mmCIF file with all atom_site columns, C-alpha atoms in Angstrom:
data_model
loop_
_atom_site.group_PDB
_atom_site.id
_atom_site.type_symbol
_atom_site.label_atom_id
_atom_site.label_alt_id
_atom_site.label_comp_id
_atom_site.label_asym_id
_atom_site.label_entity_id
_atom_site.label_seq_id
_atom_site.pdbx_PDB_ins_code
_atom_site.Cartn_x
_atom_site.Cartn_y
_atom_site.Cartn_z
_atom_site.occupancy
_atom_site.B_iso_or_equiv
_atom_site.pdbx_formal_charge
_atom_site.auth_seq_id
_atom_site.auth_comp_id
_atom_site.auth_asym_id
_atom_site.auth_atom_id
_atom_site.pdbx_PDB_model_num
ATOM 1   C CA . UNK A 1 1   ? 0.000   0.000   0.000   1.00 90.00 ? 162 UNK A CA 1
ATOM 2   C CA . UNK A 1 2   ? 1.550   3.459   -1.065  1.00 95.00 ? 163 UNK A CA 1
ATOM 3   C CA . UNK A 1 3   ? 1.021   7.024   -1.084  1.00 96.00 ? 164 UNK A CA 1
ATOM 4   C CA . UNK A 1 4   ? 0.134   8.224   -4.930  1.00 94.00 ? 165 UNK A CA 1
ATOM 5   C CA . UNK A 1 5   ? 0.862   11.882  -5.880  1.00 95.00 ? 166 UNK A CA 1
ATOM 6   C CA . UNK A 1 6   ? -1.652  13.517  -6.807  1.00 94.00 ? 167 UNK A CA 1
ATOM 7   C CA . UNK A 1 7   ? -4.908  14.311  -4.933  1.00 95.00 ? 168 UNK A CA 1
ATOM 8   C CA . UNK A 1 8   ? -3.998  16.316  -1.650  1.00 97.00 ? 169 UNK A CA 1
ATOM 9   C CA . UNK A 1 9   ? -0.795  16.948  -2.512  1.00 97.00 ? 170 UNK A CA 1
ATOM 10  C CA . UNK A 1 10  ? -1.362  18.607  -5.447  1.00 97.00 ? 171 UNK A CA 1
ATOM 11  C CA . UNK A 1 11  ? -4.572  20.332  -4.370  1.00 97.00 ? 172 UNK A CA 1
ATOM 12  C CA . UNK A 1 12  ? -4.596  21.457  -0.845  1.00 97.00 ? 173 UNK A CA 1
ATOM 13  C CA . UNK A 1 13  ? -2.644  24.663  0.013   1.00 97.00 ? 174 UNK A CA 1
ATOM 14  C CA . UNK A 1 14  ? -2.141  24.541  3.588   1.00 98.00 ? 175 UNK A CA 1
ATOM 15  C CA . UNK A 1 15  ? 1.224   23.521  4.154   1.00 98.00 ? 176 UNK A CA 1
ATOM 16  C CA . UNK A 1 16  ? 0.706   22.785  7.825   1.00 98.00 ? 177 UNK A CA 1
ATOM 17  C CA . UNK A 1 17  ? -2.400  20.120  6.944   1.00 98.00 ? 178 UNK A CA 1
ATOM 18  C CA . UNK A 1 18  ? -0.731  19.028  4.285   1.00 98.00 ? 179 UNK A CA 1
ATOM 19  C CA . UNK A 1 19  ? 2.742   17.803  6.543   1.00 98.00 ? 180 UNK A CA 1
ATOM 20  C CA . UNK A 1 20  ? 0.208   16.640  8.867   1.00 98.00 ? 181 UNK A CA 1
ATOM 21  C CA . UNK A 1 21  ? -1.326  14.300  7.038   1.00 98.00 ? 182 UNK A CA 1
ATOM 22  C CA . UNK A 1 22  ? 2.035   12.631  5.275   1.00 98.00 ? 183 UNK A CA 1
ATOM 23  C CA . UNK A 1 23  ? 3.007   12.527  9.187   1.00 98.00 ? 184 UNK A CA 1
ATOM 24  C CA . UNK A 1 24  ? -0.034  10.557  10.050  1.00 98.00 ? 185 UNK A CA 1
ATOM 25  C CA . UNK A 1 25  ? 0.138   8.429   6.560   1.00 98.00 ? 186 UNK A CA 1
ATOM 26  C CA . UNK A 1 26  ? 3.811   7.407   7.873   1.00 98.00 ? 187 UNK A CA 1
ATOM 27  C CA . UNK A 1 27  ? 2.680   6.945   11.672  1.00 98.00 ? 188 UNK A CA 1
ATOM 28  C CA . UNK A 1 28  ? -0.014  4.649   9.840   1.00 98.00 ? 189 UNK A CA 1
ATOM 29  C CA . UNK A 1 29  ? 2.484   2.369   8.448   1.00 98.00 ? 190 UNK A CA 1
ATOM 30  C CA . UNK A 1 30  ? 2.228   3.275   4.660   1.00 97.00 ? 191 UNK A CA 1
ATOM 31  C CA . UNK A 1 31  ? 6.106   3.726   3.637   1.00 97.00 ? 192 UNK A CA 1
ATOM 32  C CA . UNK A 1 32  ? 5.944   4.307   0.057   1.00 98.00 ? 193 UNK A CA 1
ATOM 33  C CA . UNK A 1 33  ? 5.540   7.171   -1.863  1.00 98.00 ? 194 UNK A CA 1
ATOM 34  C CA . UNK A 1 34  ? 5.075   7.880   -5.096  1.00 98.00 ? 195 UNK A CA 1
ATOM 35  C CA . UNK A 1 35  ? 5.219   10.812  -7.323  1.00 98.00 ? 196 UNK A CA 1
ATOM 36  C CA . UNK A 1 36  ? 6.540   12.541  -9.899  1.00 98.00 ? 197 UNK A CA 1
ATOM 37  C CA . UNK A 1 37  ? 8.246   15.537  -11.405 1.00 98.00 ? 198 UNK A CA 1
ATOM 38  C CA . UNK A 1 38  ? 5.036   16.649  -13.679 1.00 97.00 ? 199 UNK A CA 1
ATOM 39  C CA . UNK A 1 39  ? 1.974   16.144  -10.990 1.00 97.00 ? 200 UNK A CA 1
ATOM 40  C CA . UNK A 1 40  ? 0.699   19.260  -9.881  1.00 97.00 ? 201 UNK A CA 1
ATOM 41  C CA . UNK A 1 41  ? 3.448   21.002  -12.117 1.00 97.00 ? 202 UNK A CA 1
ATOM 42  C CA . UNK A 1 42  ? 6.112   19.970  -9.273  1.00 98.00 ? 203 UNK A CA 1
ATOM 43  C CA . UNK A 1 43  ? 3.506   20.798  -6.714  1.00 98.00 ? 204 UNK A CA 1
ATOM 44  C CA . UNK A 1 44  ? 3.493   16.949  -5.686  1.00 98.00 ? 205 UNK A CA 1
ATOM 45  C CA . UNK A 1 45  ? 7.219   16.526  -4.911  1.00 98.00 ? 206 UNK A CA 1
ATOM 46  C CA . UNK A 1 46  ? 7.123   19.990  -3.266  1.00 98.00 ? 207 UNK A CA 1
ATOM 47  C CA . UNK A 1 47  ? 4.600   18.764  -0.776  1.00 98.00 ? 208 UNK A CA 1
ATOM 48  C CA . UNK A 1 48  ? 6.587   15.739  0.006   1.00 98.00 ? 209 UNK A CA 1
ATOM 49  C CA . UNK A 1 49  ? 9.386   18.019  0.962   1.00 98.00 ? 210 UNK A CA 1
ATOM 50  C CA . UNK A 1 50  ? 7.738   19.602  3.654   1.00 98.00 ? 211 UNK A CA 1
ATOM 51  C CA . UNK A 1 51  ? 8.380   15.901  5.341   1.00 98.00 ? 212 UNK A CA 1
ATOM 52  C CA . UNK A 1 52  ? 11.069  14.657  3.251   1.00 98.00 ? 213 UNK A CA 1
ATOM 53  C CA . UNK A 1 53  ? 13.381  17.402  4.610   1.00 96.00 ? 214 UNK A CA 1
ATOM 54  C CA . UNK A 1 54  ? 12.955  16.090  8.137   1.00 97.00 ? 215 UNK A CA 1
ATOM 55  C CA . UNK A 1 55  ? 14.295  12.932  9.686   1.00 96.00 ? 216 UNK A CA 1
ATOM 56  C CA . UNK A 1 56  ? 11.542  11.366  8.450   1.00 97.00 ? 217 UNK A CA 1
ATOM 57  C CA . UNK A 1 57  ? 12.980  10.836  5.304   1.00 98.00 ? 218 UNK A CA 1
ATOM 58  C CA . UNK A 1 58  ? 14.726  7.346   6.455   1.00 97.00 ? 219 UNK A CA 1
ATOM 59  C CA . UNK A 1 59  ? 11.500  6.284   7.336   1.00 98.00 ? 220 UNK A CA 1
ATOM 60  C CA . UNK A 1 60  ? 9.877   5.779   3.623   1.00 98.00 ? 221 UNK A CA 1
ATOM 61  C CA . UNK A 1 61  ? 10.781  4.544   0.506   1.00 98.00 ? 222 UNK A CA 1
ATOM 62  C CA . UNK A 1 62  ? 10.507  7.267   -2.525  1.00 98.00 ? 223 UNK A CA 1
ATOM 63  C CA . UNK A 1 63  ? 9.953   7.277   -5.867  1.00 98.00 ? 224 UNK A CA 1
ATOM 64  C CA . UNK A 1 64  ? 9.300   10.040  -8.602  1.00 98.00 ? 225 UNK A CA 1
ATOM 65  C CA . UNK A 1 65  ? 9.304   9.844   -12.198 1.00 98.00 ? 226 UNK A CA 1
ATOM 66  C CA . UNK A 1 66  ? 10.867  11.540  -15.325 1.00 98.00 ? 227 UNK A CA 1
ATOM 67  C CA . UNK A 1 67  ? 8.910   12.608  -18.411 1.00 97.00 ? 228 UNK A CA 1
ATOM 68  C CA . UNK A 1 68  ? 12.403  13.622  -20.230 1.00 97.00 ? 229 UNK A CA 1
ATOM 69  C CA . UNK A 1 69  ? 13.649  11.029  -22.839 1.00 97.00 ? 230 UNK A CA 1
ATOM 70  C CA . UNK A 1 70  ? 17.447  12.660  -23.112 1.00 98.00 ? 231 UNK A CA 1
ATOM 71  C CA . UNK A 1 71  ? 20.045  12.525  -21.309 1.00 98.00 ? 232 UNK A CA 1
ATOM 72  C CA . UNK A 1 72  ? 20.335  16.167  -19.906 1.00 98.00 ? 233 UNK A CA 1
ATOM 73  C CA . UNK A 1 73  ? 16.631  16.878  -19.629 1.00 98.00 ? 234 UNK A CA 1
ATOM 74  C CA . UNK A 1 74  ? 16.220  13.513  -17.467 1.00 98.00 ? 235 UNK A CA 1
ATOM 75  C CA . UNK A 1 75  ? 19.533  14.974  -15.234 1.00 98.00 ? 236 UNK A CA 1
ATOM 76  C CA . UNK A 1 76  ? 18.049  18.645  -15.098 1.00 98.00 ? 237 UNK A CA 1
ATOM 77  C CA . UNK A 1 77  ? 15.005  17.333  -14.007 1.00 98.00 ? 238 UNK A CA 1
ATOM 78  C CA . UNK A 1 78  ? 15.652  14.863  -11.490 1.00 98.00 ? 239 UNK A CA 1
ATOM 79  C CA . UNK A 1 79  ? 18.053  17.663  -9.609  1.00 98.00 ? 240 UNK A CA 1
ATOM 80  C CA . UNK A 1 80  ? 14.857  19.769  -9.341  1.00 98.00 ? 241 UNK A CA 1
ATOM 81  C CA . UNK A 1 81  ? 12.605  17.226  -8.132  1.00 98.00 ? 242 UNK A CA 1
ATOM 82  C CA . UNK A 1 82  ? 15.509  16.411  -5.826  1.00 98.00 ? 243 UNK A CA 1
ATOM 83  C CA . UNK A 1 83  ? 15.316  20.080  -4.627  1.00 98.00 ? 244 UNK A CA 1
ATOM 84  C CA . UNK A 1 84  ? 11.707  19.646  -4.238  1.00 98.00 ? 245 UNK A CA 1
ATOM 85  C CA . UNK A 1 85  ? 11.283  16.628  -2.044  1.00 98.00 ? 246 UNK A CA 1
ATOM 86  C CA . UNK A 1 86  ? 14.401  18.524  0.050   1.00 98.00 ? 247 UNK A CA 1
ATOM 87  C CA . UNK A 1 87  ? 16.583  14.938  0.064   1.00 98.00 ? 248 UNK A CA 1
ATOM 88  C CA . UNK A 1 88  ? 19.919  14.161  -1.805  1.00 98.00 ? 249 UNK A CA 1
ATOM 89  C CA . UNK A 1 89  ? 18.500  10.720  -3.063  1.00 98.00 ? 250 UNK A CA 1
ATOM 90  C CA . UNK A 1 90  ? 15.370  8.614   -4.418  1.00 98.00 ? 251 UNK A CA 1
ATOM 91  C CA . UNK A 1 91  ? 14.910  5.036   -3.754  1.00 98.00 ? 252 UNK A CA 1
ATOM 92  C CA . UNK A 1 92  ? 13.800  4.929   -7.438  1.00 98.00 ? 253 UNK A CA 1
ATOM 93  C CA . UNK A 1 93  ? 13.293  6.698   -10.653 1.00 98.00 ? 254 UNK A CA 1
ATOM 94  C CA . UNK A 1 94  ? 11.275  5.732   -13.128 1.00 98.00 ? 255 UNK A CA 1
ATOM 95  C CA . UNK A 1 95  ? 10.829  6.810   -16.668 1.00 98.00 ? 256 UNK A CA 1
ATOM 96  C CA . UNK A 1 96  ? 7.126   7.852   -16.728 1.00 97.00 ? 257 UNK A CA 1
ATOM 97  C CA . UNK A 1 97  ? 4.572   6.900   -18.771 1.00 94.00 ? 258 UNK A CA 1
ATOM 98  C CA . UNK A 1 98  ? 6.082   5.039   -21.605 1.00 96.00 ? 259 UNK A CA 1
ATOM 99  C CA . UNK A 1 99  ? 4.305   4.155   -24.609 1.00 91.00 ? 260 UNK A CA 1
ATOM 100 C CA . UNK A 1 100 ? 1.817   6.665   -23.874 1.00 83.00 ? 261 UNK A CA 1
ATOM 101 C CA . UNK A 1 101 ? 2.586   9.287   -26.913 1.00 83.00 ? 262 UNK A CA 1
ATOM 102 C CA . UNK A 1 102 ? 3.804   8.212   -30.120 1.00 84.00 ? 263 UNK A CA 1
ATOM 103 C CA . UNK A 1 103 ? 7.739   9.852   -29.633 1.00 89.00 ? 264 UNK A CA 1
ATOM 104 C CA . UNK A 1 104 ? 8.345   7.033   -27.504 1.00 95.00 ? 265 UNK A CA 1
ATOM 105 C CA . UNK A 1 105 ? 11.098  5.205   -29.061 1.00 96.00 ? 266 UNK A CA 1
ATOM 106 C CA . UNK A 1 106 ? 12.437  1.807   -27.521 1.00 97.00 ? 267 UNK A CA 1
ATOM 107 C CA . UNK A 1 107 ? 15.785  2.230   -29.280 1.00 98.00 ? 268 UNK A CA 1
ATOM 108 C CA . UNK A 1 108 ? 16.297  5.761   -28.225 1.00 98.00 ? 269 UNK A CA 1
ATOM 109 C CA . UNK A 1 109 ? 16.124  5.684   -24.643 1.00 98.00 ? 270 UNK A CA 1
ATOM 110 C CA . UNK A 1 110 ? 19.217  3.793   -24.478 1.00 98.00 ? 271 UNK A CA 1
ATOM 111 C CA . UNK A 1 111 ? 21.127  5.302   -26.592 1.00 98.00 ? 272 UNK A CA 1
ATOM 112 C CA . UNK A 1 112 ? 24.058  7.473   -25.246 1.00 98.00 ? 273 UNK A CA 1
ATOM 113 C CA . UNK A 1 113 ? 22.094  10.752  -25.276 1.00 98.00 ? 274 UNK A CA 1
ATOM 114 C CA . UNK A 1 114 ? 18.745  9.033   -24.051 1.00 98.00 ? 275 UNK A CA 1
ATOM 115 C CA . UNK A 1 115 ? 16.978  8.667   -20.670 1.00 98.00 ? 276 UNK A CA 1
ATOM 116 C CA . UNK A 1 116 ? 18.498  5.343   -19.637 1.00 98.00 ? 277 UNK A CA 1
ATOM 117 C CA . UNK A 1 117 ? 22.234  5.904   -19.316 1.00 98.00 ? 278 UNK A CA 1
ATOM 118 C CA . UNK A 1 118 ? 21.567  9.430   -17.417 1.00 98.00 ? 279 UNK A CA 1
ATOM 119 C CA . UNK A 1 119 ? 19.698  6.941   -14.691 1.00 98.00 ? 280 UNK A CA 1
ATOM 120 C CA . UNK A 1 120 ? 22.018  4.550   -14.559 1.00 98.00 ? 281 UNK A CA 1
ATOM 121 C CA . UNK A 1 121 ? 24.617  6.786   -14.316 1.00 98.00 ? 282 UNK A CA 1
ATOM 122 C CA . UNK A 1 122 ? 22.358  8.337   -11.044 1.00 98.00 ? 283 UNK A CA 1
ATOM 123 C CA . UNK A 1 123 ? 22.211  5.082   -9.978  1.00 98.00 ? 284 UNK A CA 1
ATOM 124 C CA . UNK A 1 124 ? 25.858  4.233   -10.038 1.00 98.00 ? 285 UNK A CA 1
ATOM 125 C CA . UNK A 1 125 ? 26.808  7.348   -8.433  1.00 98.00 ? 286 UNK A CA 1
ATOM 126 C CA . UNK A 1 126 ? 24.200  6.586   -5.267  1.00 98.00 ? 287 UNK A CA 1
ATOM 127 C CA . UNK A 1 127 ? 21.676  9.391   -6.466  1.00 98.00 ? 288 UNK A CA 1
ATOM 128 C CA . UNK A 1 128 ? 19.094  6.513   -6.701  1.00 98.00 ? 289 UNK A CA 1
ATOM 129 C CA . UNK A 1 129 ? 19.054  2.935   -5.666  1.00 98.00 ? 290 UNK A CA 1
ATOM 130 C CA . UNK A 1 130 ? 16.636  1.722   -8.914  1.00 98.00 ? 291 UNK A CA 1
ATOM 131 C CA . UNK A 1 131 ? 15.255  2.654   -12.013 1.00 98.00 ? 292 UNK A CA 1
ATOM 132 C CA . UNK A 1 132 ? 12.136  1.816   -13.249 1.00 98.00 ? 293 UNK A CA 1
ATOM 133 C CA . UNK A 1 133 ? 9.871   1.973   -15.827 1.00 98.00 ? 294 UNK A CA 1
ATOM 134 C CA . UNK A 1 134 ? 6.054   2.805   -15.868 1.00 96.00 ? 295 UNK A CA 1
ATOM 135 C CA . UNK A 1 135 ? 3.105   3.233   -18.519 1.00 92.00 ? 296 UNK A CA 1
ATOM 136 C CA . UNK A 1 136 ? -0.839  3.174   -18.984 1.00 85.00 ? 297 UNK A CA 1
ATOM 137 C CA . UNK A 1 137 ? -2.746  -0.132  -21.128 1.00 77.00 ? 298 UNK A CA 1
ATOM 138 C CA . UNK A 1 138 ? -2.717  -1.074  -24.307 1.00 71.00 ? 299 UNK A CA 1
ATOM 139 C CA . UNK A 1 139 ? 1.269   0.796   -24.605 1.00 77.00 ? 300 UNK A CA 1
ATOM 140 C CA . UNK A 1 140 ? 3.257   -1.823  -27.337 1.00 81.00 ? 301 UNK A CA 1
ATOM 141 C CA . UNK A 1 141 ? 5.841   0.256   -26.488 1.00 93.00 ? 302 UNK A CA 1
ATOM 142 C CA . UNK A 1 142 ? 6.407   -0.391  -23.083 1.00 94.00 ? 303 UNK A CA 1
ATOM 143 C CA . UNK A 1 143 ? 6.282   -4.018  -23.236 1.00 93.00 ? 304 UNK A CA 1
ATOM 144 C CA . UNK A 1 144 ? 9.382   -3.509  -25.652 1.00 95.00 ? 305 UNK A CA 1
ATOM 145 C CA . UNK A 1 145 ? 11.069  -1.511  -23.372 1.00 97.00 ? 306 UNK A CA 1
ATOM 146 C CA . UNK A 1 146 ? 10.597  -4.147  -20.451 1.00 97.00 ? 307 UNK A CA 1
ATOM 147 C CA . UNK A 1 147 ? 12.110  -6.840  -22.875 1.00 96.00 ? 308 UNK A CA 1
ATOM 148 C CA . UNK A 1 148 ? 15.227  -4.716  -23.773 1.00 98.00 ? 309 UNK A CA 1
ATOM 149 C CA . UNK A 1 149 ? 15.940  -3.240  -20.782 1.00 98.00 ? 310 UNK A CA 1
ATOM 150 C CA . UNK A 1 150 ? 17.043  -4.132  -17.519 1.00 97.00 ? 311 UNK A CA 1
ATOM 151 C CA . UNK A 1 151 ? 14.990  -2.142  -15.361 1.00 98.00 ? 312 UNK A CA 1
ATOM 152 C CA . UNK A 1 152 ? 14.579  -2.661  -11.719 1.00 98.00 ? 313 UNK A CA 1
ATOM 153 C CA . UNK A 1 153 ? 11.159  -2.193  -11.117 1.00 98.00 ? 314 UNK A CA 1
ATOM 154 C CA . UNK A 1 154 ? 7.452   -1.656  -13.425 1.00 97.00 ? 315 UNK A CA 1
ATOM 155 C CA . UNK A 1 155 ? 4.544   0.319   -12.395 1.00 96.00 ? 316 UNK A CA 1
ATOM 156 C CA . UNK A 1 156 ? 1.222   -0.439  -14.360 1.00 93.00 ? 317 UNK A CA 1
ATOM 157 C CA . UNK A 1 157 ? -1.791  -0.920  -14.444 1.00 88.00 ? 318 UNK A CA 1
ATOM 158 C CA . UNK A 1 158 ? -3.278  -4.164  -12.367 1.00 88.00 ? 319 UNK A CA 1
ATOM 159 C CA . UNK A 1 159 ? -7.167  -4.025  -12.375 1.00 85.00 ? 320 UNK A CA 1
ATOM 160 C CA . UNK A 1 160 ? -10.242 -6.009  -14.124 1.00 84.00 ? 321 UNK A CA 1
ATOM 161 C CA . UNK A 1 161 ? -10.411 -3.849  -16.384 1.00 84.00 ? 322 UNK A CA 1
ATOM 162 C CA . UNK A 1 162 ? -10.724 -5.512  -20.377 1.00 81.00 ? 323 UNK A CA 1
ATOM 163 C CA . UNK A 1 163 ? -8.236  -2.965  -21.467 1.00 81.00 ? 324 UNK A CA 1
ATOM 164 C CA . UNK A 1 164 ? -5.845  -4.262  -18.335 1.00 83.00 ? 325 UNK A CA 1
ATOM 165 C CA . UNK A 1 165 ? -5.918  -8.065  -19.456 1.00 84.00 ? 326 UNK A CA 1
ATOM 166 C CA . UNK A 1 166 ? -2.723  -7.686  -21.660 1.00 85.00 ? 327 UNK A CA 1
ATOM 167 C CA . UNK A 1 167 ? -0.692  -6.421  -18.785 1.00 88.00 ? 328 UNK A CA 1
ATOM 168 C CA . UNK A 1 168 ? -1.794  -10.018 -16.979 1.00 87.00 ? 329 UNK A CA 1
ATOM 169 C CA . UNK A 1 169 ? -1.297  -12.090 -19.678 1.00 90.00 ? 330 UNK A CA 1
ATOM 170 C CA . UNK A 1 170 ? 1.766   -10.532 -21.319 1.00 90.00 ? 331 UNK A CA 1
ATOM 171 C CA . UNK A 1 171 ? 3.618   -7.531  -19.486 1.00 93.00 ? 332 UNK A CA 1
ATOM 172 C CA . UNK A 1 172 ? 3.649   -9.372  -15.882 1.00 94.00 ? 333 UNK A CA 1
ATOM 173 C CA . UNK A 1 173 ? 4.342   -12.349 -16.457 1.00 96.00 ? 334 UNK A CA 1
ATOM 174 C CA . UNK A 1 174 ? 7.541   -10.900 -19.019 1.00 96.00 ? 335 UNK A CA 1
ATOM 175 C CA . UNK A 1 175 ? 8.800   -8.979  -15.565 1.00 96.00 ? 336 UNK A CA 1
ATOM 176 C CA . UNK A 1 176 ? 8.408   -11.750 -13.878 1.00 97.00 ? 337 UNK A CA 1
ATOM 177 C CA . UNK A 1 177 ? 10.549  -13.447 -15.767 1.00 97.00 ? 338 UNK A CA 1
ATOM 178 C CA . UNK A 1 178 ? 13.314  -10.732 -15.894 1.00 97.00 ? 339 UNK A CA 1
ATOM 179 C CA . UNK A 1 179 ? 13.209  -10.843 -12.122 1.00 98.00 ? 340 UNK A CA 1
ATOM 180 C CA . UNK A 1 180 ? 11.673  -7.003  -11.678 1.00 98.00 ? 341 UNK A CA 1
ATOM 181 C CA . UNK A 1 181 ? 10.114  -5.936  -8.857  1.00 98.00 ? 342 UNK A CA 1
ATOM 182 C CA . UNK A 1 182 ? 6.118   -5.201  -9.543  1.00 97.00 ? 343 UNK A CA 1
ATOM 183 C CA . UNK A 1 183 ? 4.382   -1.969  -8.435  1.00 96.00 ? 344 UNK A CA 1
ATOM 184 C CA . UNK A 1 184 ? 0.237   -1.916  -9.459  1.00 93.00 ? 345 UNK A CA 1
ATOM 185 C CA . UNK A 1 185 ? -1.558  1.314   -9.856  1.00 91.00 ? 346 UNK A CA 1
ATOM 186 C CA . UNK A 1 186 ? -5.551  2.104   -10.454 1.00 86.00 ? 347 UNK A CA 1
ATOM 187 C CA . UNK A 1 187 ? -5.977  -1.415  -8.810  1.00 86.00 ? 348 UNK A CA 1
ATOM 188 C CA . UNK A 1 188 ? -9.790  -0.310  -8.458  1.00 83.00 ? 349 UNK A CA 1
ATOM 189 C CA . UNK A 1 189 ? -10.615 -0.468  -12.133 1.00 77.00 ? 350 UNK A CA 1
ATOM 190 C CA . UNK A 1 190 ? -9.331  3.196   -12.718 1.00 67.00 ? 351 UNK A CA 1
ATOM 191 C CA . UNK A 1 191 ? -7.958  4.143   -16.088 1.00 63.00 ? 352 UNK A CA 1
ATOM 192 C CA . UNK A 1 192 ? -6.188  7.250   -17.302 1.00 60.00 ? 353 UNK A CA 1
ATOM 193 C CA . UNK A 1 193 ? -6.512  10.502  -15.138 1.00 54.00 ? 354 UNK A CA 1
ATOM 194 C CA . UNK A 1 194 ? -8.692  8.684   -12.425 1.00 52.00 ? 355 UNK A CA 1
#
């Protein structure tokens, strides 16, 4: 059970309620957060902070996203969604929403000015512990990108939903295989932007 990032913390104002309630989501038990650098224009990751910047930091395990397929624009962006959440590392970043607009290139993002080797080299410097990838149904493009890349963790959809079947039959069972770790989202029956 995690914390997703949008909803209060990228509507509510009050700073004080909103630290409040991330305190009482942690004293709960939920340790795992999830955001990323484009929810609430940076409005997610900002909230965060206000809790992220304490000692209560070592308490949860965080994860944002990158929209960026280069190189640079993936670096730029995860040091300002590092300056957001107020911490010096992520337990994981993910590349978000693969598949999802018709750019997407499986080839590209591992090439030596794509998305992939600016993580990795995050990852090998301590920035971040694991990258991941994550995408939306009926995305061709991200099951191609699980089977070339070694990625450390995929967030998708898990639900009854017709349009979610694939990811059961084909996309799970192919991380599975490559040993990745397994994160669901919209587990109610949600699609996009619900």
């Amino acid at each position: 059970l995690g914390l997703g990032g949008v909803g209060f913390l990228t509507d509510w104002e009050d700073k004080d309620a909103i630290a409040q309630l991330i305190n009482e989501i942690i004293n709960a038990g939920i340790n795992y957060f999830d955001t990323a650098h484009a929810y609430g224009d940076g409005k997610s990751e900002e909230s965060l902070g206000l809790v992220m910047g304490t000692g209560r930091r070592r308490e949860v395990f965080l994860a944002t996203k990158t929209a960026d397929r280069t190189y640079d624009g993936a670096l730029r962006e995860v040091e300002e969604s590092l300056k957001r959440l107020r911490t010096d590392h992520l337990d994981l970043i993910q590349v978000h929403g693969f598949g999802t607009n018709e750019q997407d290139d499986v080839a590209a993002i591992g090439k030596a000015d794509g998305v992939l080797p600016a993580l990795w080299r995050l990852r090998d410097e301590k920035v971040v512990r694991f990258v991941g990838i994550t995408g939306h149904p009926n995305a061709p493009k991200l099951k191609g990108a699980v089977a070339t890349y070694d990625f450390d963790t995929l967030l998708c959809f898990v639900n009854p939903k017709a349009e979610c079947r694939w990811v059961d039959e084909e996309l799970i069972p192919l991380a599975q295989r490559k040993k990745m770790g397994i994160i669901a989202m919209k587990v109610y029956g949600g699609g996009p932007g619900t």
